[in-house]
């Protein structure tokens, strides 16, 4: 049973098989986030170090990048890209054309009349 042989017949075959799979993934060399070389090894629970560039970072207990961490990083990256695109689009959009004073006054009086009509309708419903 490879590394799970230390358990002997205890805990069941399935659990020992899962332990072997996890430990094999944990013990192999992983890709460094800084130098991109396969030289990252686990030095403690959740602590990983690159033997080439010396980067020490926190990660998962058994893998330097957990599936949930990968999803979170992707969503952060996508949201920042969307924000950058929106900011770039706003920079290229021309400002709205100035309206004449008469147009502004007619819009404001029309909206006030609409609000008054709604208030009167509510009062009638309440009676």
PDB file of C-alpha atoms in Angstrom:
ATOM      1  CA  UNK A   1       0.000   0.000   0.000  1.00  0.00           C
ATOM      2  CA  UNK A   2       2.984   2.343  -0.501  1.00  0.00           C
ATOM      3  CA  UNK A   3       3.094   5.147   2.082  1.00  0.00           C
ATOM      4  CA  UNK A   4      -0.125   4.003   3.785  1.00  0.00           C
ATOM      5  CA  UNK A   5       1.484   0.673   4.626  1.00  0.00           C
ATOM      6  CA  UNK A   6       2.394   2.213   7.974  1.00  0.00           C
ATOM      7  CA  UNK A   7      -1.282   1.862   8.984  1.00  0.00           C
ATOM      8  CA  UNK A   8      -1.283  -1.916   8.506  1.00  0.00           C
ATOM      9  CA  UNK A   9      -4.799  -3.378   8.248  1.00  0.00           C
ATOM     10  CA  UNK A  10      -6.365  -0.479  10.175  1.00  0.00           C
ATOM     11  CA  UNK A  11      -8.836   2.131   8.786  1.00  0.00           C
ATOM     12  CA  UNK A  12      -9.905   0.159   5.695  1.00  0.00           C
ATOM     13  CA  UNK A  13      -8.625  -0.181   2.177  1.00  0.00           C
ATOM     14  CA  UNK A  14     -10.466   2.813   0.710  1.00  0.00           C
ATOM     15  CA  UNK A  15      -9.124   5.319   3.243  1.00  0.00           C
ATOM     16  CA  UNK A  16      -5.575   4.014   2.932  1.00  0.00           C
ATOM     17  CA  UNK A  17      -5.848   4.282  -0.859  1.00  0.00           C
ATOM     18  CA  UNK A  18      -7.018   7.914  -0.565  1.00  0.00           C
ATOM     19  CA  UNK A  19      -4.121   8.706   1.797  1.00  0.00           C
ATOM     20  CA  UNK A  20      -1.653   7.312  -0.746  1.00  0.00           C
ATOM     21  CA  UNK A  21      -3.148   9.463  -3.545  1.00  0.00           C
ATOM     22  CA  UNK A  22      -3.024  12.639  -1.429  1.00  0.00           C
ATOM     23  CA  UNK A  23       0.517  12.031  -0.220  1.00  0.00           C
ATOM     24  CA  UNK A  24       1.791  11.331  -3.734  1.00  0.00           C
ATOM     25  CA  UNK A  25       0.368  14.644  -4.940  1.00  0.00           C
ATOM     26  CA  UNK A  26       1.761  16.436  -1.890  1.00  0.00           C
ATOM     27  CA  UNK A  27       5.309  15.063  -2.233  1.00  0.00           C
ATOM     28  CA  UNK A  28       5.863  15.803  -5.908  1.00  0.00           C
ATOM     29  CA  UNK A  29       7.457  19.086  -6.984  1.00  0.00           C
ATOM     30  CA  UNK A  30       5.043  21.881  -7.856  1.00  0.00           C
ATOM     31  CA  UNK A  31       5.259  24.986 -10.026  1.00  0.00           C
ATOM     32  CA  UNK A  32       6.534  28.181  -8.379  1.00  0.00           C
ATOM     33  CA  UNK A  33       4.192  31.200  -8.713  1.00  0.00           C
ATOM     34  CA  UNK A  34       7.167  33.580  -9.080  1.00  0.00           C
ATOM     35  CA  UNK A  35       9.771  31.812 -11.249  1.00  0.00           C
ATOM     36  CA  UNK A  36       7.406  29.199 -12.788  1.00  0.00           C
ATOM     37  CA  UNK A  37       9.920  26.383 -12.251  1.00  0.00           C
ATOM     38  CA  UNK A  38       8.884  23.018 -10.801  1.00  0.00           C
ATOM     39  CA  UNK A  39      10.832  23.375  -7.581  1.00  0.00           C
ATOM     40  CA  UNK A  40       8.247  24.025  -4.852  1.00  0.00           C
ATOM     41  CA  UNK A  41       8.190  21.612  -1.939  1.00  0.00           C
ATOM     42  CA  UNK A  42       6.135  21.480   1.242  1.00  0.00           C
ATOM     43  CA  UNK A  43       8.046  22.460   4.382  1.00  0.00           C
ATOM     44  CA  UNK A  44       5.111  22.337   6.790  1.00  0.00           C
ATOM     45  CA  UNK A  45       1.342  22.238   6.898  1.00  0.00           C
ATOM     46  CA  UNK A  46       0.269  24.891   4.404  1.00  0.00           C
ATOM     47  CA  UNK A  47       3.816  26.314   4.020  1.00  0.00           C
ATOM     48  CA  UNK A  48       5.590  25.934   0.690  1.00  0.00           C
ATOM     49  CA  UNK A  49       9.082  26.975  -0.487  1.00  0.00           C
ATOM     50  CA  UNK A  50      10.686  27.238  -3.919  1.00  0.00           C
ATOM     51  CA  UNK A  51      14.196  25.784  -3.858  1.00  0.00           C
ATOM     52  CA  UNK A  52      15.266  27.896  -6.866  1.00  0.00           C
ATOM     53  CA  UNK A  53      14.167  31.446  -5.981  1.00  0.00           C
ATOM     54  CA  UNK A  54      13.599  30.952  -2.239  1.00  0.00           C
ATOM     55  CA  UNK A  55       9.994  32.156  -2.253  1.00  0.00           C
ATOM     56  CA  UNK A  56       8.127  30.956   0.827  1.00  0.00           C
ATOM     57  CA  UNK A  57       4.359  31.236   0.697  1.00  0.00           C
ATOM     58  CA  UNK A  58       1.175  29.918   2.265  1.00  0.00           C
ATOM     59  CA  UNK A  59      -0.992  27.485   0.359  1.00  0.00           C
ATOM     60  CA  UNK A  60      -3.189  24.519   0.989  1.00  0.00           C
ATOM     61  CA  UNK A  61      -2.322  21.867   3.541  1.00  0.00           C
ATOM     62  CA  UNK A  62      -1.558  19.246   0.884  1.00  0.00           C
ATOM     63  CA  UNK A  63      -1.250  21.251  -2.356  1.00  0.00           C
ATOM     64  CA  UNK A  64       0.216  24.733  -2.888  1.00  0.00           C
ATOM     65  CA  UNK A  65      -2.930  25.826  -4.732  1.00  0.00           C
ATOM     66  CA  UNK A  66      -6.273  24.412  -3.691  1.00  0.00           C
ATOM     67  CA  UNK A  67      -9.169  24.149  -6.158  1.00  0.00           C
ATOM     68  CA  UNK A  68     -11.102  26.771  -4.165  1.00  0.00           C
ATOM     69  CA  UNK A  69      -8.075  29.089  -4.229  1.00  0.00           C
ATOM     70  CA  UNK A  70      -7.767  28.732  -7.996  1.00  0.00           C
ATOM     71  CA  UNK A  71     -11.445  29.641  -8.461  1.00  0.00           C
ATOM     72  CA  UNK A  72     -11.099  32.643  -6.126  1.00  0.00           C
ATOM     73  CA  UNK A  73      -7.988  33.903  -7.943  1.00  0.00           C
ATOM     74  CA  UNK A  74      -9.745  33.547 -11.289  1.00  0.00           C
ATOM     75  CA  UNK A  75     -12.797  35.506 -10.115  1.00  0.00           C
ATOM     76  CA  UNK A  76     -10.603  38.284  -8.691  1.00  0.00           C
ATOM     77  CA  UNK A  77      -8.650  38.467 -11.953  1.00  0.00           C
ATOM     78  CA  UNK A  78     -11.818  38.563 -14.073  1.00  0.00           C
ATOM     79  CA  UNK A  79     -13.479  41.244 -11.939  1.00  0.00           C
ATOM     80  CA  UNK A  80     -10.375  43.442 -12.069  1.00  0.00           C
ATOM     81  CA  UNK A  81     -10.205  43.011 -15.851  1.00  0.00           C
ATOM     82  CA  UNK A  82     -13.886  44.032 -16.123  1.00  0.00           C
ATOM     83  CA  UNK A  83     -13.250  47.096 -13.971  1.00  0.00           C
ATOM     84  CA  UNK A  84     -10.271  48.079 -16.132  1.00  0.00           C
ATOM     85  CA  UNK A  85     -12.339  47.656 -19.298  1.00  0.00           C
ATOM     86  CA  UNK A  86     -15.167  49.747 -17.855  1.00  0.00           C
ATOM     87  CA  UNK A  87     -12.731  52.483 -16.829  1.00  0.00           C
ATOM     88  CA  UNK A  88     -11.184  52.461 -20.299  1.00  0.00           C
ATOM     89  CA  UNK A  89     -14.612  52.691 -21.935  1.00  0.00           C
ATOM     90  CA  UNK A  90     -15.600  55.592 -19.685  1.00  0.00           C
ATOM     91  CA  UNK A  91     -12.418  57.433 -20.632  1.00  0.00           C
ATOM     92  CA  UNK A  92     -13.306  57.110 -24.334  1.00  0.00           C
ATOM     93  CA  UNK A  93     -16.973  58.110 -23.986  1.00  0.00           C
ATOM     94  CA  UNK A  94     -17.679  61.726 -24.867  1.00  0.00           C
ATOM     95  CA  UNK A  95     -19.399  63.830 -22.203  1.00  0.00           C
ATOM     96  CA  UNK A  96     -23.150  64.395 -22.619  1.00  0.00           C
ATOM     97  CA  UNK A  97     -24.222  67.382 -24.669  1.00  0.00           C
ATOM     98  CA  UNK A  98     -25.304  70.400 -22.624  1.00  0.00           C
ATOM     99  CA  UNK A  99     -29.045  71.027 -22.751  1.00  0.00           C
ATOM    100  CA  UNK A 100     -30.718  74.378 -22.986  1.00  0.00           C
ATOM    101  CA  UNK A 101     -32.319  75.919 -19.901  1.00  0.00           C
ATOM    102  CA  UNK A 102     -35.794  75.588 -21.428  1.00  0.00           C
ATOM    103  CA  UNK A 103     -35.337  71.833 -21.991  1.00  0.00           C
ATOM    104  CA  UNK A 104     -34.205  71.312 -18.398  1.00  0.00           C
ATOM    105  CA  UNK A 105     -37.134  73.309 -17.009  1.00  0.00           C
ATOM    106  CA  UNK A 106     -39.698  71.422 -19.095  1.00  0.00           C
ATOM    107  CA  UNK A 107     -38.213  68.029 -18.006  1.00  0.00           C
ATOM    108  CA  UNK A 108     -38.288  68.981 -14.326  1.00  0.00           C
ATOM    109  CA  UNK A 109     -41.868  70.310 -14.505  1.00  0.00           C
ATOM    110  CA  UNK A 110     -43.016  67.147 -16.333  1.00  0.00           C
ATOM    111  CA  UNK A 111     -41.433  64.907 -13.710  1.00  0.00           C
ATOM    112  CA  UNK A 112     -43.024  66.947 -10.897  1.00  0.00           C
ATOM    113  CA  UNK A 113     -46.447  66.677 -12.521  1.00  0.00           C
ATOM    114  CA  UNK A 114     -46.007  62.900 -12.808  1.00  0.00           C
ATOM    115  CA  UNK A 115     -45.087  62.652  -9.116  1.00  0.00           C
ATOM    116  CA  UNK A 116     -48.101  64.756  -8.112  1.00  0.00           C
ATOM    117  CA  UNK A 117     -50.407  62.506 -10.144  1.00  0.00           C
ATOM    118  CA  UNK A 118     -48.999  59.417  -8.401  1.00  0.00           C
ATOM    119  CA  UNK A 119     -49.494  60.972  -4.944  1.00  0.00           C
ATOM    120  CA  UNK A 120     -53.097  61.921  -5.755  1.00  0.00           C
ATOM    121  CA  UNK A 121     -53.802  58.401  -6.984  1.00  0.00           C
ATOM    122  CA  UNK A 122     -52.423  56.915  -3.739  1.00  0.00           C
ATOM    123  CA  UNK A 123     -54.562  59.255  -1.632  1.00  0.00           C
ATOM    124  CA  UNK A 124     -57.678  58.191  -3.563  1.00  0.00           C
ATOM    125  CA  UNK A 125     -56.861  54.523  -3.021  1.00  0.00           C
ATOM    126  CA  UNK A 126     -56.471  55.058   0.711  1.00  0.00           C
ATOM    127  CA  UNK A 127     -59.922  56.678   1.019  1.00  0.00           C
TER     128      UNK A 127
END
